[in-house]
PDB file of C-alpha atoms in Angstrom:
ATOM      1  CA  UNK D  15       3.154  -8.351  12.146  1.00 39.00           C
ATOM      2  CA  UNK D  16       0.641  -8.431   9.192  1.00 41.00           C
ATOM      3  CA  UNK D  17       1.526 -10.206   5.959  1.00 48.00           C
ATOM      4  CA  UNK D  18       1.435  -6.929   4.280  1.00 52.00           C
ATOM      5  CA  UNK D  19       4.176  -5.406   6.245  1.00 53.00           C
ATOM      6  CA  UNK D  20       2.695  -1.378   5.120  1.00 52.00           C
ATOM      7  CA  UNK D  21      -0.887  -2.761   6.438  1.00 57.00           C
ATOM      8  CA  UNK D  22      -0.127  -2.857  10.441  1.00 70.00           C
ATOM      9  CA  UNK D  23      -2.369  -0.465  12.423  1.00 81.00           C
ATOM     10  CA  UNK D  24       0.298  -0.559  15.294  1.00 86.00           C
ATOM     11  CA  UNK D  25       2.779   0.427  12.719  1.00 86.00           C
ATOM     12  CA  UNK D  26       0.948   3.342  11.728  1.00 87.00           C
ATOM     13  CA  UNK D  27       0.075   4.532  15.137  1.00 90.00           C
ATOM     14  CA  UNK D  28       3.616   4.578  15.876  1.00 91.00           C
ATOM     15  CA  UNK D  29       4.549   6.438  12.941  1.00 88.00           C
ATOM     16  CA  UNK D  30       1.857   8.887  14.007  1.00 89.00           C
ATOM     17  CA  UNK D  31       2.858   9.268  17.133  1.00 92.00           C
ATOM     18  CA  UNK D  32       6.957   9.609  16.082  1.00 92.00           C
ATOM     19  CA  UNK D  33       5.175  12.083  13.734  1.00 90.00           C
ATOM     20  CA  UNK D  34       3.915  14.223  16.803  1.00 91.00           C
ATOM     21  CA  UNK D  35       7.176  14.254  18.497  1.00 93.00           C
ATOM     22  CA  UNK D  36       9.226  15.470  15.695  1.00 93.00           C
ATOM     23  CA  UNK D  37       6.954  18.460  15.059  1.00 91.00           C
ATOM     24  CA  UNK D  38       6.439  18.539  19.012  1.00 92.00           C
ATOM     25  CA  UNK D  39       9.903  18.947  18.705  1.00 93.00           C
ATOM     26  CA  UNK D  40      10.258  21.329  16.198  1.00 92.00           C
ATOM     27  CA  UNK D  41      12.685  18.650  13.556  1.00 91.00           C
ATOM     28  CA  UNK D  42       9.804  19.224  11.243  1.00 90.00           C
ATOM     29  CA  UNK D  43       7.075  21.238  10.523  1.00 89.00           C
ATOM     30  CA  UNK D  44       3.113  20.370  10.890  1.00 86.00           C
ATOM     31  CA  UNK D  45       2.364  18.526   7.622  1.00 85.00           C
ATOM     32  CA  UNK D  46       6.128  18.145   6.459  1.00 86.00           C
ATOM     33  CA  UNK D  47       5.931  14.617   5.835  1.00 85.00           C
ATOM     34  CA  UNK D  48       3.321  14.531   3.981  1.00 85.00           C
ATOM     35  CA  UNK D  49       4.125  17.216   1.899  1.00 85.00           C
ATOM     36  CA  UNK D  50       7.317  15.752   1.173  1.00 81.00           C
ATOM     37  CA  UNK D  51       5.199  12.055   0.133  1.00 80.00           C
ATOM     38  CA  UNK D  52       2.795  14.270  -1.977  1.00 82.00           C
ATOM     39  CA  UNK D  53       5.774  15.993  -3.897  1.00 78.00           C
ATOM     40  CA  UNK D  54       7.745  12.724  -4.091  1.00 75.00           C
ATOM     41  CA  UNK D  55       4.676  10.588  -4.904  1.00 77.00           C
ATOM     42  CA  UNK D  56       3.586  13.917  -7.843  1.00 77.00           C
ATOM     43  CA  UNK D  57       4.001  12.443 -11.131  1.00 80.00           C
ATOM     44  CA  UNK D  58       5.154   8.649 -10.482  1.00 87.00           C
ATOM     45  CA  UNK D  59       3.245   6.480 -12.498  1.00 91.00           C
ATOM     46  CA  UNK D  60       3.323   3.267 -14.997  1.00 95.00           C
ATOM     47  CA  UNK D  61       2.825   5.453 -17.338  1.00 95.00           C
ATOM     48  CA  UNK D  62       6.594   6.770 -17.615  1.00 95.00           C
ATOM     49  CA  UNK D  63       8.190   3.579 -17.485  1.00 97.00           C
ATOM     50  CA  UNK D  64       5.939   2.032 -20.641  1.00 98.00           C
ATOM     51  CA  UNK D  65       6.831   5.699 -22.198  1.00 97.00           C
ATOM     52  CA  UNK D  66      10.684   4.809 -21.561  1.00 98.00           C
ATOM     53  CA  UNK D  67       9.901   1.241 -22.645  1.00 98.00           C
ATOM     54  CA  UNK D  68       8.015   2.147 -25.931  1.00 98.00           C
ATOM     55  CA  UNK D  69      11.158   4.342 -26.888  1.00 98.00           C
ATOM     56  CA  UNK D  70      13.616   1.493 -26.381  1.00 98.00           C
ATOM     57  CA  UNK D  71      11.412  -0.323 -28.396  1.00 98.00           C
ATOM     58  CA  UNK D  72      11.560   1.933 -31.576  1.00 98.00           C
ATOM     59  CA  UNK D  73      14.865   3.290 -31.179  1.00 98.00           C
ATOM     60  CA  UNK D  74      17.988   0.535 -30.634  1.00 98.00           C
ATOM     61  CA  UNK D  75      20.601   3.560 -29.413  1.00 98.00           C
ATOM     62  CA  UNK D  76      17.916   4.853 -26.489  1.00 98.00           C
ATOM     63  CA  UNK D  77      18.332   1.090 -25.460  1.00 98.00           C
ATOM     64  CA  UNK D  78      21.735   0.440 -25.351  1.00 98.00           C
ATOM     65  CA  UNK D  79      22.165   3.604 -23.337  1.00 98.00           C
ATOM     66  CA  UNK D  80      19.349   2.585 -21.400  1.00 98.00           C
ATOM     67  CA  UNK D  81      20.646  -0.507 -20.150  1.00 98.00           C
ATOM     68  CA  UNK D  82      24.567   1.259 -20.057  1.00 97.00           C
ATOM     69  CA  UNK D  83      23.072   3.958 -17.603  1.00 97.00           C
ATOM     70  CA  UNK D  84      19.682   4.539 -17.343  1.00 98.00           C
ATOM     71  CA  UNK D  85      19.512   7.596 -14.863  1.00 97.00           C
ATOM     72  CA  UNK D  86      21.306   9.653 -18.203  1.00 97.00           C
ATOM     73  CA  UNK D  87      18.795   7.919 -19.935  1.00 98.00           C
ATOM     74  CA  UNK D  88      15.501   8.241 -18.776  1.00 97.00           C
ATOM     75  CA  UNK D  89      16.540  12.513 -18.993  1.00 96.00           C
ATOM     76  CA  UNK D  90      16.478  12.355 -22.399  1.00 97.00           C
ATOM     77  CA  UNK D  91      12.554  11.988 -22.309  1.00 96.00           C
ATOM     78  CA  UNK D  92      12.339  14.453 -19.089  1.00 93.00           C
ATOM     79  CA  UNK D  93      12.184  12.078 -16.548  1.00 93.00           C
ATOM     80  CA  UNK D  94      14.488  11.724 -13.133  1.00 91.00           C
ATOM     81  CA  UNK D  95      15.279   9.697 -10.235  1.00 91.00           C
ATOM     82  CA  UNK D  96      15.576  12.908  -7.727  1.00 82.00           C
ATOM     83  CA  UNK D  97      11.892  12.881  -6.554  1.00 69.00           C
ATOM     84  CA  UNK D  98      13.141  11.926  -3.589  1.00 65.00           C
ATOM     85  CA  UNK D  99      16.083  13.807  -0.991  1.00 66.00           C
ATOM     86  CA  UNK D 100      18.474  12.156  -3.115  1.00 77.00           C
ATOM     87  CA  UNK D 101      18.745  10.673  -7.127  1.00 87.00           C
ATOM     88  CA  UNK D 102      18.515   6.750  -6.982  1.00 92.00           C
ATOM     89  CA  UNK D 103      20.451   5.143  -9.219  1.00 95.00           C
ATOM     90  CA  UNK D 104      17.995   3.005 -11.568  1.00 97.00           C
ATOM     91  CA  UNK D 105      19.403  -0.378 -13.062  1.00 97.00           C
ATOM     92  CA  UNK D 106      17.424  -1.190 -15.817  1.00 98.00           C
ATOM     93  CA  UNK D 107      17.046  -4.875 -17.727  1.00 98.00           C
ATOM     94  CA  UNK D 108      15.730  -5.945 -20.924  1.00 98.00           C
ATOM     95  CA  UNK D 109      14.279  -9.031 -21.637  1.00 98.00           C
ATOM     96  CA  UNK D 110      14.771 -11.006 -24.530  1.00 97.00           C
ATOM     97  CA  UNK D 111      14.265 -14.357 -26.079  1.00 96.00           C
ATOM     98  CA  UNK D 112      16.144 -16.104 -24.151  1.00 97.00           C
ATOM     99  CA  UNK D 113      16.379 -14.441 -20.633  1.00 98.00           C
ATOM    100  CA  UNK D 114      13.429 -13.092 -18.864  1.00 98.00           C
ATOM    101  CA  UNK D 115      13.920 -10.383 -15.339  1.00 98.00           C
ATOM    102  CA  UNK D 116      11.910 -10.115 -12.099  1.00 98.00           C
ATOM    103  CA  UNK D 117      12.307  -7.480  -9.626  1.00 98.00           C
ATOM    104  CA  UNK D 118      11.745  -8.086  -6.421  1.00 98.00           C
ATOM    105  CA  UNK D 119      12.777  -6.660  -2.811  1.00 96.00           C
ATOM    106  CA  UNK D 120      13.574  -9.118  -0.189  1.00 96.00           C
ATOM    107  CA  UNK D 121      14.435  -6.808   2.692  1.00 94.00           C
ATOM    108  CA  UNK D 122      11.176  -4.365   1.930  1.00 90.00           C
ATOM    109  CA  UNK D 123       9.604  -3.195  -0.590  1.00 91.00           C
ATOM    110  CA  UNK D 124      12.087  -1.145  -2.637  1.00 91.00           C
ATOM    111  CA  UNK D 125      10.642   0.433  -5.791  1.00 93.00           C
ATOM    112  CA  UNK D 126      10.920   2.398  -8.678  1.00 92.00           C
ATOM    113  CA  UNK D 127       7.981   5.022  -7.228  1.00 89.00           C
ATOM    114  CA  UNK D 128       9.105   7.735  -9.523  1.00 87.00           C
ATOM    115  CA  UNK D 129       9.174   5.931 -12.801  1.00 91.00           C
ATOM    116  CA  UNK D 130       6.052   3.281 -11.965  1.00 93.00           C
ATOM    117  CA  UNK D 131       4.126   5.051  -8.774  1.00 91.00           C
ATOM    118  CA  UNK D 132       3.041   3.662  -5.865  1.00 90.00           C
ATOM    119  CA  UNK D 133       4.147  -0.251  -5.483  1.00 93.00           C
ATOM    120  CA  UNK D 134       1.262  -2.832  -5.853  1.00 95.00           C
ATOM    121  CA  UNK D 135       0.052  -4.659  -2.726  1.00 95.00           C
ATOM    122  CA  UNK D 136       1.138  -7.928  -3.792  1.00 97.00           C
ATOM    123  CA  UNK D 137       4.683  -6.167  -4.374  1.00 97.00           C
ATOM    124  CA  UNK D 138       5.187  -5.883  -0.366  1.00 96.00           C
ATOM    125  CA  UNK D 139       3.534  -9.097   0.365  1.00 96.00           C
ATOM    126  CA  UNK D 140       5.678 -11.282   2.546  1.00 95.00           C
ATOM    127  CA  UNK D 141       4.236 -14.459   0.059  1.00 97.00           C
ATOM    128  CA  UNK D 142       6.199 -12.622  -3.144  1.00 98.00           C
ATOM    129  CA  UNK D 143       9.112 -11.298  -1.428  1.00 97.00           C
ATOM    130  CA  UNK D 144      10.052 -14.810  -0.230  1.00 96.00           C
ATOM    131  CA  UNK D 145       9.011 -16.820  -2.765  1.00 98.00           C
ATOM    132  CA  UNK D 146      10.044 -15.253  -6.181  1.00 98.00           C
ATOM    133  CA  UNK D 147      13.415 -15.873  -5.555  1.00 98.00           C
ATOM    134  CA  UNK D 148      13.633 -19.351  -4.335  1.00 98.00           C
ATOM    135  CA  UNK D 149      10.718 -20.407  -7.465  1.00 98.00           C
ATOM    136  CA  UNK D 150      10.555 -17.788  -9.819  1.00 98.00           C
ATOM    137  CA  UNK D 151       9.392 -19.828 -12.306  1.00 98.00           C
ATOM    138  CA  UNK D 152       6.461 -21.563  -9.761  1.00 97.00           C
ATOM    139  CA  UNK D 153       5.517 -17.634  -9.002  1.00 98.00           C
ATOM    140  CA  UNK D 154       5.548 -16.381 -12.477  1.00 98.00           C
ATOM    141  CA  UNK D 155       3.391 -19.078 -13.507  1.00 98.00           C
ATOM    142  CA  UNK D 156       1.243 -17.788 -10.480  1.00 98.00           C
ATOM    143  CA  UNK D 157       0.381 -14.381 -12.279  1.00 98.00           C
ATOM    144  CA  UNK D 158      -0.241 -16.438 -15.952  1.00 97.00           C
ATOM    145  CA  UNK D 159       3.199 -16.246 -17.229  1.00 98.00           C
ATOM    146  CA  UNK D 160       4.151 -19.496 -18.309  1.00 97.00           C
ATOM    147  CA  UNK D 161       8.019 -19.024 -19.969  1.00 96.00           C
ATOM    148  CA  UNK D 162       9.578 -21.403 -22.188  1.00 95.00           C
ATOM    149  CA  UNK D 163      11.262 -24.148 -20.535  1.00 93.00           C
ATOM    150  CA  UNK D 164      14.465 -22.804 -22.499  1.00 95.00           C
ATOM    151  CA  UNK D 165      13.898 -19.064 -21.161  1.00 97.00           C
ATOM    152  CA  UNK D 166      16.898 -18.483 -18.395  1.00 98.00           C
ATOM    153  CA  UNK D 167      15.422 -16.213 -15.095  1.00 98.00           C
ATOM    154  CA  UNK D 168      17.306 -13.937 -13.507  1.00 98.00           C
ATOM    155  CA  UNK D 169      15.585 -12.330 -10.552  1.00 98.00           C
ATOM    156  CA  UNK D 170      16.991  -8.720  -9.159  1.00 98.00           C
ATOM    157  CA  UNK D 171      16.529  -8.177  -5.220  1.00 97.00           C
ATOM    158  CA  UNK D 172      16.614  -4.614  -4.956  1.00 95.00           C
ATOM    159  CA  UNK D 173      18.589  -4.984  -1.092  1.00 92.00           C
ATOM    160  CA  UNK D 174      20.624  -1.813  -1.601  1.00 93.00           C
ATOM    161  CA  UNK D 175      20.449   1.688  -2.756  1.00 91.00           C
ATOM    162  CA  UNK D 176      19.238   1.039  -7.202  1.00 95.00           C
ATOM    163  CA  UNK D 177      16.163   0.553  -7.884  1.00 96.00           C
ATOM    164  CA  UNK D 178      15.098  -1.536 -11.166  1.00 97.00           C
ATOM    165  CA  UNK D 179      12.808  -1.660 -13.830  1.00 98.00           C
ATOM    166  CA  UNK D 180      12.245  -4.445 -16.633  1.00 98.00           C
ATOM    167  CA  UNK D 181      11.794  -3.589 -20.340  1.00 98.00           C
ATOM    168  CA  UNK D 182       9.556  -6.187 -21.657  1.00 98.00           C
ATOM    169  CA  UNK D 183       9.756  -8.293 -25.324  1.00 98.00           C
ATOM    170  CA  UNK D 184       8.050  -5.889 -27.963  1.00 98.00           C
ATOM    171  CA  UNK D 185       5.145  -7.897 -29.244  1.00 98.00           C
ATOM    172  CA  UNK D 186       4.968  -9.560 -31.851  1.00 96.00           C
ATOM    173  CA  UNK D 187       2.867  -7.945 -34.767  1.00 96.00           C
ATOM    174  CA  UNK D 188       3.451  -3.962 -33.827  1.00 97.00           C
ATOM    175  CA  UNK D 189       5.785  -3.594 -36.470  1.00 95.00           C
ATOM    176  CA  UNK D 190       5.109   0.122 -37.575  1.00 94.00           C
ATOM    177  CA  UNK D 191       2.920   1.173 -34.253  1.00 97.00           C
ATOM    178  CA  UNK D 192       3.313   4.305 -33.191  1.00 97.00           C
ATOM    179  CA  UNK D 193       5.163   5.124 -30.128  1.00 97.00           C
ATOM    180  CA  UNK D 194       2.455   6.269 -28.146  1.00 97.00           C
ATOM    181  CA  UNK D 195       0.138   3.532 -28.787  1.00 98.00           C
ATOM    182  CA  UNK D 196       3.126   1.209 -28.057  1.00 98.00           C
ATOM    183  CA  UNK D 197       3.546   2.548 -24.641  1.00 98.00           C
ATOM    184  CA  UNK D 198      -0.392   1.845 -24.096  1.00 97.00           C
ATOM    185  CA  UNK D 199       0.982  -1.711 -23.862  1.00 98.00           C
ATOM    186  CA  UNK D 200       2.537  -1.885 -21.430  1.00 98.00           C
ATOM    187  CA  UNK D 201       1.425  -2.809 -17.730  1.00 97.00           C
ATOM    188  CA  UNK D 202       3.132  -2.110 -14.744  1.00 97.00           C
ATOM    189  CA  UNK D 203       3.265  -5.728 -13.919  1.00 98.00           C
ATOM    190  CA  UNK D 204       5.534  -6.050 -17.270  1.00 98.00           C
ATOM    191  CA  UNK D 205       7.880  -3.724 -15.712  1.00 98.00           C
ATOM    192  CA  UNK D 206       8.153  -5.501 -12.615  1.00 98.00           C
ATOM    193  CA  UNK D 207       9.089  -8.779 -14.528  1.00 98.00           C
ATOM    194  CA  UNK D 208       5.658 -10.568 -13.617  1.00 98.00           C
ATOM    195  CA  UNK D 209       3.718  -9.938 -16.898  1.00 98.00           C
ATOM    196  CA  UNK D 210       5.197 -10.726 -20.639  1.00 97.00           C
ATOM    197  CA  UNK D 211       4.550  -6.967 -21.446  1.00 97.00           C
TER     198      UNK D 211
ATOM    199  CA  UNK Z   3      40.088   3.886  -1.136  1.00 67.00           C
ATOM    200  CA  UNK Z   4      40.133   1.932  -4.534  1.00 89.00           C
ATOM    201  CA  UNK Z   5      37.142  -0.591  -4.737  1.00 96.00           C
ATOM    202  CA  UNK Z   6      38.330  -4.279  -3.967  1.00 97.00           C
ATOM    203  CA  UNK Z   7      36.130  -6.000  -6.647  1.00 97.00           C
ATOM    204  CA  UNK Z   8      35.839  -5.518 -10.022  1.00 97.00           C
ATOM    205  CA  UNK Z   9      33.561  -7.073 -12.616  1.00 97.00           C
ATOM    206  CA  UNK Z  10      33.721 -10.415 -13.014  1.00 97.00           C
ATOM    207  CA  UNK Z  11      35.361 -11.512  -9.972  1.00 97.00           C
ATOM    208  CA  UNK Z  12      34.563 -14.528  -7.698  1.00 97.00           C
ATOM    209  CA  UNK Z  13      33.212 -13.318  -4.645  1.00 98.00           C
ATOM    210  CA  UNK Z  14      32.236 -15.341  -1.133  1.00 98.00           C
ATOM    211  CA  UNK Z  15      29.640 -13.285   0.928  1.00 98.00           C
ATOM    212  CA  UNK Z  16      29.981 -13.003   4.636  1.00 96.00           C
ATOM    213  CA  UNK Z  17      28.327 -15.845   7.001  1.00 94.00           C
ATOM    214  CA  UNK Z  18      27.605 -13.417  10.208  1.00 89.00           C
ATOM    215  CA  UNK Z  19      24.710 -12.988  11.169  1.00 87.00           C
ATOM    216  CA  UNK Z  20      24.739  -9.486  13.004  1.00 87.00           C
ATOM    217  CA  UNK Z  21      22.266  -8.111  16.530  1.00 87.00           C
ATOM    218  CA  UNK Z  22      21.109  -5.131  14.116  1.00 89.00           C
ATOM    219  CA  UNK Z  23      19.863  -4.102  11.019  1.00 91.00           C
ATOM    220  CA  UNK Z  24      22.327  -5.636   7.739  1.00 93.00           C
ATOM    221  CA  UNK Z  25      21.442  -5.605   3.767  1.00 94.00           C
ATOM    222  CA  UNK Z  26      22.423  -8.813   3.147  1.00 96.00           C
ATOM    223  CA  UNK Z  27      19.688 -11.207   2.793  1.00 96.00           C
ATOM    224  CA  UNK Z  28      19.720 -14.133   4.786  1.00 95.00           C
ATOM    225  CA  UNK Z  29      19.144 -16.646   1.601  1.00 96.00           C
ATOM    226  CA  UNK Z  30      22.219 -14.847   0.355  1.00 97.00           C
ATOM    227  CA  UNK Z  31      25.142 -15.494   3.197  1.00 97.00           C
ATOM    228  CA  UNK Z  32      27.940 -17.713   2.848  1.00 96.00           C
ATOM    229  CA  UNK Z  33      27.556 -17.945  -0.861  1.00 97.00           C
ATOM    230  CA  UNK Z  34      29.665 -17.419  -3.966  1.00 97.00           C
ATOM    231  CA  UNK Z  35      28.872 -15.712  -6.776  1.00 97.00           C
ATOM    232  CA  UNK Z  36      30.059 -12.796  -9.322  1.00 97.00           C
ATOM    233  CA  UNK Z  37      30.450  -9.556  -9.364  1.00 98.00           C
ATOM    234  CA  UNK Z  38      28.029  -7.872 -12.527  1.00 97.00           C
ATOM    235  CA  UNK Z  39      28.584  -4.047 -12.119  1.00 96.00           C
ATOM    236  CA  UNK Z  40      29.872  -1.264  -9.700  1.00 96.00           C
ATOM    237  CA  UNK Z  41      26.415  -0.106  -8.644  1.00 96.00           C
ATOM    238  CA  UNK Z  42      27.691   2.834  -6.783  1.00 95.00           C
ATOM    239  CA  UNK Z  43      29.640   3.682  -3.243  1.00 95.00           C
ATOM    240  CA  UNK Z  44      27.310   4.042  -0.195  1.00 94.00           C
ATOM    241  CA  UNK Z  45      27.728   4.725   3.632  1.00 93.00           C
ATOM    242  CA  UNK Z  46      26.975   1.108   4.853  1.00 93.00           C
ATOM    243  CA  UNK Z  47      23.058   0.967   5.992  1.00 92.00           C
ATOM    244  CA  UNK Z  48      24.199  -1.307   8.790  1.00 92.00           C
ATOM    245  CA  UNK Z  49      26.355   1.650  10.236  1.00 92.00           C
ATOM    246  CA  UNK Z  50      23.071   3.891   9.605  1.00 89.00           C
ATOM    247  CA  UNK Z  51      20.585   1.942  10.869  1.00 90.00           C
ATOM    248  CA  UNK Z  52      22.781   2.293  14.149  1.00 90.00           C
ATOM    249  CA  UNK Z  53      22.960   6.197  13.969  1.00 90.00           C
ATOM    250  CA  UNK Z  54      26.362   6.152  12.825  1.00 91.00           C
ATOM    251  CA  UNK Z  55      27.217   8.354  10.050  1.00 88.00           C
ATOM    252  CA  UNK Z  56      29.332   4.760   7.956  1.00 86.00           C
ATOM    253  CA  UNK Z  57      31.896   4.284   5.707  1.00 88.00           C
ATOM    254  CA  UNK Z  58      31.257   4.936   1.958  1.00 93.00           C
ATOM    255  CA  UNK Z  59      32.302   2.133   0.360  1.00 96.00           C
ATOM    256  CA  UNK Z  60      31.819   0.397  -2.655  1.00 97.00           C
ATOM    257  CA  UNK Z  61      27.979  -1.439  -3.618  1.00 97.00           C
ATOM    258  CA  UNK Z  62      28.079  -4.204  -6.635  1.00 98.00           C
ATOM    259  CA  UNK Z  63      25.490  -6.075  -7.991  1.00 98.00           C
ATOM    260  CA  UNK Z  64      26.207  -9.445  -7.184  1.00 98.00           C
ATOM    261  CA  UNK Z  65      25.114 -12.471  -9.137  1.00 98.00           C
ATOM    262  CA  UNK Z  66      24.362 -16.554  -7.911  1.00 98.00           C
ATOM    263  CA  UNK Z  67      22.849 -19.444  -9.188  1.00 98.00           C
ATOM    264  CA  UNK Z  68      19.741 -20.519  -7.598  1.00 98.00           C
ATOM    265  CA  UNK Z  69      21.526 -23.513  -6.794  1.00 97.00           C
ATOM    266  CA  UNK Z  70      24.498 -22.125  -5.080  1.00 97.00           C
ATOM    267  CA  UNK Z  71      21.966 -20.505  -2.684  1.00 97.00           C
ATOM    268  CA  UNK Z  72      19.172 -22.803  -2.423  1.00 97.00           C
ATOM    269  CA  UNK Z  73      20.590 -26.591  -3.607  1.00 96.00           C
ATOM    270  CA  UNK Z  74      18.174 -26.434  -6.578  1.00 95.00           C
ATOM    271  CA  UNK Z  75      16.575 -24.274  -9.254  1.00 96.00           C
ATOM    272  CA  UNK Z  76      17.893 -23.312 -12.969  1.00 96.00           C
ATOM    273  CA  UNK Z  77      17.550 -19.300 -12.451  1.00 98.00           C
ATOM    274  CA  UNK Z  78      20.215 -16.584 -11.301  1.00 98.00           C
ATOM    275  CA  UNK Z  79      19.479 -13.998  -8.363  1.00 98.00           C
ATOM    276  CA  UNK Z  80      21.159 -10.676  -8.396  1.00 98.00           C
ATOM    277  CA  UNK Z  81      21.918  -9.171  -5.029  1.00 98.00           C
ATOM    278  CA  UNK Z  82      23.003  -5.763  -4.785  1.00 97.00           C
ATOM    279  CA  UNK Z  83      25.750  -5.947  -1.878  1.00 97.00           C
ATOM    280  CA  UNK Z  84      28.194  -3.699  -0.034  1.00 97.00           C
ATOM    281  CA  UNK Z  85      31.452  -4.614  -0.047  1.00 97.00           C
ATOM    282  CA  UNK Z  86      32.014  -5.083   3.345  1.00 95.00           C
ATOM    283  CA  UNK Z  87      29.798  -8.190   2.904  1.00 97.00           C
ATOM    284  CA  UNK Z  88      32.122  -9.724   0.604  1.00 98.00           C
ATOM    285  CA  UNK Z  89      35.204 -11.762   0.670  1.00 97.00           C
ATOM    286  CA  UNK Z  90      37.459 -12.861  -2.619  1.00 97.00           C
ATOM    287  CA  UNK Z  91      36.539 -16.762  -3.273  1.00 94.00           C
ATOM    288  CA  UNK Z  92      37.684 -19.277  -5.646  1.00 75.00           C
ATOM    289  CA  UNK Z  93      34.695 -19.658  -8.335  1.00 61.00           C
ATOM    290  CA  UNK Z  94      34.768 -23.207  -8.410  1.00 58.00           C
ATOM    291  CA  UNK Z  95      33.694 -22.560  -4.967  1.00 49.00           C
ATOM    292  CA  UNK Z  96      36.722 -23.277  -2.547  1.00 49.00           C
ATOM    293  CA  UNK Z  97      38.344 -19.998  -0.622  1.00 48.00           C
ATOM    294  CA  UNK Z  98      41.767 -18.950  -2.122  1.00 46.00           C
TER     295      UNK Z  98
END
């Protein structure tokens, strides 16, 4: 097995050739699967969860519902967690001054692909998946966050059926902003917990 | 069937260590923590991983101190576990 568990040729020979025997088979049609990646892949990107993100920023009541149910949520602005054959529920965390959230997947590499796109290589690395856990802290210092000694961590492994994302700390000095140029802010690694915004 | 656990409850998770495919992490058995939230009820993936259709049952996020799960650290990990992983324990750490 490779350290990047997606980046095994033998993996991805075998998928091929389980691939050829379903449509050998007639379970699926030619191209299926990849149809199905391209429609559930079709619009995931960063870029909606610093949209949701700038929004809880400006507006306190999009929050709190935010963080009390996020799949009603994230509708409000036209977005969904049924890309895929079923909705995911999404758990969503906010940090503040004195708690700061990491998402991570232990298991694999369970992601938020409809609200942030395709996961980051480092994301699925074996080195993050085990480590961030045990020495969040160590890890986070890693990507050039260094929190507050004071700043409690709480890190989310994604082992079941949610799927999380992180609203980061507004920064300081965008009092007035607009919303727009608020969510050009925000970086995907902020709303995986390993960036301040 | 009503959900066993409810918010705030002491929980123990289960030490086995199953043949087959499980969601519950490794660095996470024979721990207590707390149930957070209800995150939903879900056929158990061990079942499916097997072929077997499973029992829906409840999911809760589940949350530990670093140091109940490793001996050290300061943070809290949140593990989102099935129920069937999950026994009542005492929270000062003792079983009932």
């Amino acid at each position: 097995m490779s350290a990047d568990h997606h980046g095994s040729s033998a993996i991805s020979e075998r998928v091929r050739h389980v691939e050829a025997l379903l449509e050998a088979r007639g379970l699926v049609d030619e191209g299926e699967i990849d149809r199905r990646i391209d429609e559930f892949l079709a619009g995931g990107s960063p870029a909606n969860g610093a949209r949701i993100t700038a929004r809880a920023w400006v507006d306190p009541d999009f929050r709190d519902r935010l963080l009390a149910d996020a799949n009603a949520a994230i509708r409000e602005l036209g977005l969904s967690m049924s890309g895929g054959l079923q909705e995911q529920r999404l758990k969503v965390v906010a940090n503040t001054e004195d708690e700061h959230n990491v998402v991570v997947c232990t298991l694999c590499s369970c992601y938020p692909i409809a609200l942030l796109g395709p996961s980051p290589a480092w994301y699925k690395s074996e080195a993050y998946r085990s480590r961030v856990v045990r020495d969040p802290r160590g890890v986070l210092r890693e990507f050039g966050l260094e929190l507050p000694a004071g700043t409690r961590i709480s890190v989310w492994d994604a082992s079941a059926e949610s799927r999380y994302m992180v609203v980061p700390r507004r920064p300081e000095g965008t009092d007035g902003m607009p919303e727009e140029e608020l969510a050009g802010l925000v970086t995907r690694k902020g709303l995986i917990g390993t960036a301040a915004v | 069937m009503a959900d066993r656990f409810a918010p705030g409850d002491a929980v123990r998770t289960s030490t086995a260590d199953p043949a087959g495919h499980t969601r519950l992490p490794r660095y996470a058995r024979g721990a207590v923590g707390r149930v957070v939230e209800l995150a939903g009820h879900h056929p158990l993936a061990d079942d499916r991983a097997r072929g077997l259709p499973g029992t829906t049952q409840a999911v809760y996020h589940v949350r530990f101190a670093a140091a109940d799960l490793f001996g050290d650290g300061d943070h809290a990990v949140t593990v989102e576990l099935w129920e069937d992983y999950l026994e009542p324990a005492d929270p000062r750490g003792g079983t009932p």
